[in-house]
Amino acid sequence: MNIINFTPQSAFIGGVIIGIAVILFFVGNGRLAGVSGIVNNALVSKKNRTDNFLFIFGLVLGPIVYAFFTKNNIPFLITSSLPIIIIAGFLVGVGTQVGKGCTSGHGICGVSLLSLRSIIATITFMTTAIIAVKLIG
């Protein structure tokens, strides 16, 4: 990170918006907003959970609306290697099952509830992410 990428105002605003979204999802559905659980329920659950699909739709629509109204080009770089994308998706899926949740479930909802399991999971995936970035970058 350097001073050019240091954006505390937009990070704060984004954090507040995420917090409000998590609260609204919980109040409206009585469930925590863990993205892996929501996607899993949308794809696997036998119950018709329209709220799962609406949540996923909002996750996809949000950056599109932002880019449209701000006229900003959102820099996004991902590999075009299909095997790497498949392996990465598989590892994320395994990790969310082993960890009983994902970064949003543990990092946002669990830590705010002072869940020891979520705090440990968040420390673990943040440390792993920092090491991966240092090794690759």
PDB file of C-alpha atoms in Angstrom, residues 18-57 59 102 104-106 108-110 112-113:
ATOM      1  CA  ILE A  18     -21.775  -2.663   4.590  1.00  0.00           C
ATOM      2  CA  GLY A  19     -22.711  -2.360   8.267  1.00  0.00           C
ATOM      3  CA  ILE A  20     -26.125  -0.949   7.419  1.00  0.00           C
ATOM      4  CA  ALA A  21     -26.687  -3.705   4.834  1.00  0.00           C
ATOM      5  CA  VAL A  22     -25.800  -6.396   7.389  1.00  0.00           C
ATOM      6  CA  ILE A  23     -28.180  -4.880   9.945  1.00  0.00           C
ATOM      7  CA  LEU A  24     -31.006  -4.597   7.401  1.00  0.00           C
ATOM      8  CA  PHE A  25     -30.481  -8.198   6.264  1.00  0.00           C
ATOM      9  CA  PHE A  26     -30.542  -9.438   9.849  1.00  0.00           C
ATOM     10  CA  VAL A  27     -33.604  -7.412  10.822  1.00  0.00           C
ATOM     11  CA  GLY A  28     -35.411  -8.384   7.630  1.00  0.00           C
ATOM     12  CA  ASN A  29     -34.524 -12.088   7.637  1.00  0.00           C
ATOM     13  CA  GLY A  30     -33.257 -12.996  11.089  1.00  0.00           C
ATOM     14  CA  ARG A  31     -30.055 -14.354   9.532  1.00  0.00           C
ATOM     15  CA  LEU A  32     -26.478 -13.163   9.350  1.00  0.00           C
ATOM     16  CA  ALA A  33     -25.190 -11.935   5.997  1.00  0.00           C
ATOM     17  CA  GLY A  34     -22.492 -14.475   5.207  1.00  0.00           C
ATOM     18  CA  VAL A  35     -22.099 -14.510   1.438  1.00  0.00           C
ATOM     19  CA  SER A  36     -20.950 -18.140   1.166  1.00  0.00           C
ATOM     20  CA  GLY A  37     -23.951 -19.300   3.189  1.00  0.00           C
ATOM     21  CA  ILE A  38     -26.315 -17.178   1.118  1.00  0.00           C
ATOM     22  CA  VAL A  39     -24.882 -18.491  -2.169  1.00  0.00           C
ATOM     23  CA  ASN A  40     -24.944 -22.059  -0.839  1.00  0.00           C
ATOM     24  CA  ASN A  41     -28.585 -21.687   0.232  1.00  0.00           C
ATOM     25  CA  ALA A  42     -29.500 -20.152  -3.119  1.00  0.00           C
ATOM     26  CA  LEU A  43     -27.927 -23.021  -5.062  1.00  0.00           C
ATOM     27  CA  VAL A  44     -28.597 -26.023  -2.812  1.00  0.00           C
ATOM     28  CA  SER A  45     -31.503 -25.294  -0.465  1.00  0.00           C
ATOM     29  CA  LYS A  46     -34.832 -26.881  -1.245  1.00  0.00           C
ATOM     30  CA  LYS A  47     -36.672 -23.898   0.268  1.00  0.00           C
ATOM     31  CA  ASN A  48     -37.493 -21.003  -2.032  1.00  0.00           C
ATOM     32  CA  ARG A  49     -35.396 -18.222  -0.514  1.00  0.00           C
ATOM     33  CA  THR A  50     -35.962 -15.218  -2.744  1.00  0.00           C
ATOM     34  CA  ASP A  51     -33.960 -13.087  -0.315  1.00  0.00           C
ATOM     35  CA  ASN A  52     -30.832 -15.106  -1.178  1.00  0.00           C
ATOM     36  CA  PHE A  53     -31.148 -14.313  -4.876  1.00  0.00           C
ATOM     37  CA  LEU A  54     -31.925 -10.653  -4.165  1.00  0.00           C
ATOM     38  CA  PHE A  55     -28.824 -10.391  -1.972  1.00  0.00           C
ATOM     39  CA  ILE A  56     -26.629 -11.946  -4.686  1.00  0.00           C
ATOM     40  CA  PHE A  57     -28.237  -9.706  -7.317  1.00  0.00           C
ATOM     41  CA  LEU A  59     -23.789  -7.764  -4.850  1.00  0.00           C
ATOM     42  CA  CYS A 102     -16.605 -16.896   4.861  1.00  0.00           C
ATOM     43  CA  SER A 104     -18.137 -11.654   5.372  1.00  0.00           C
ATOM     44  CA  GLY A 105     -19.774 -14.049   7.821  1.00  0.00           C
ATOM     45  CA  HIS A 106     -16.800 -14.223  10.165  1.00  0.00           C
ATOM     46  CA  ILE A 108     -18.124  -8.642   9.532  1.00  0.00           C
ATOM     47  CA  CYS A 109     -20.878 -10.415  11.428  1.00  0.00           C
ATOM     48  CA  GLY A 110     -18.916 -12.769  13.706  1.00  0.00           C
ATOM     49  CA  SER A 112     -18.970  -7.665  15.588  1.00  0.00           C
ATOM     50  CA  LEU A 113     -20.661 -10.273  17.812  1.00  0.00           C
TER      51      LEU A 113
END
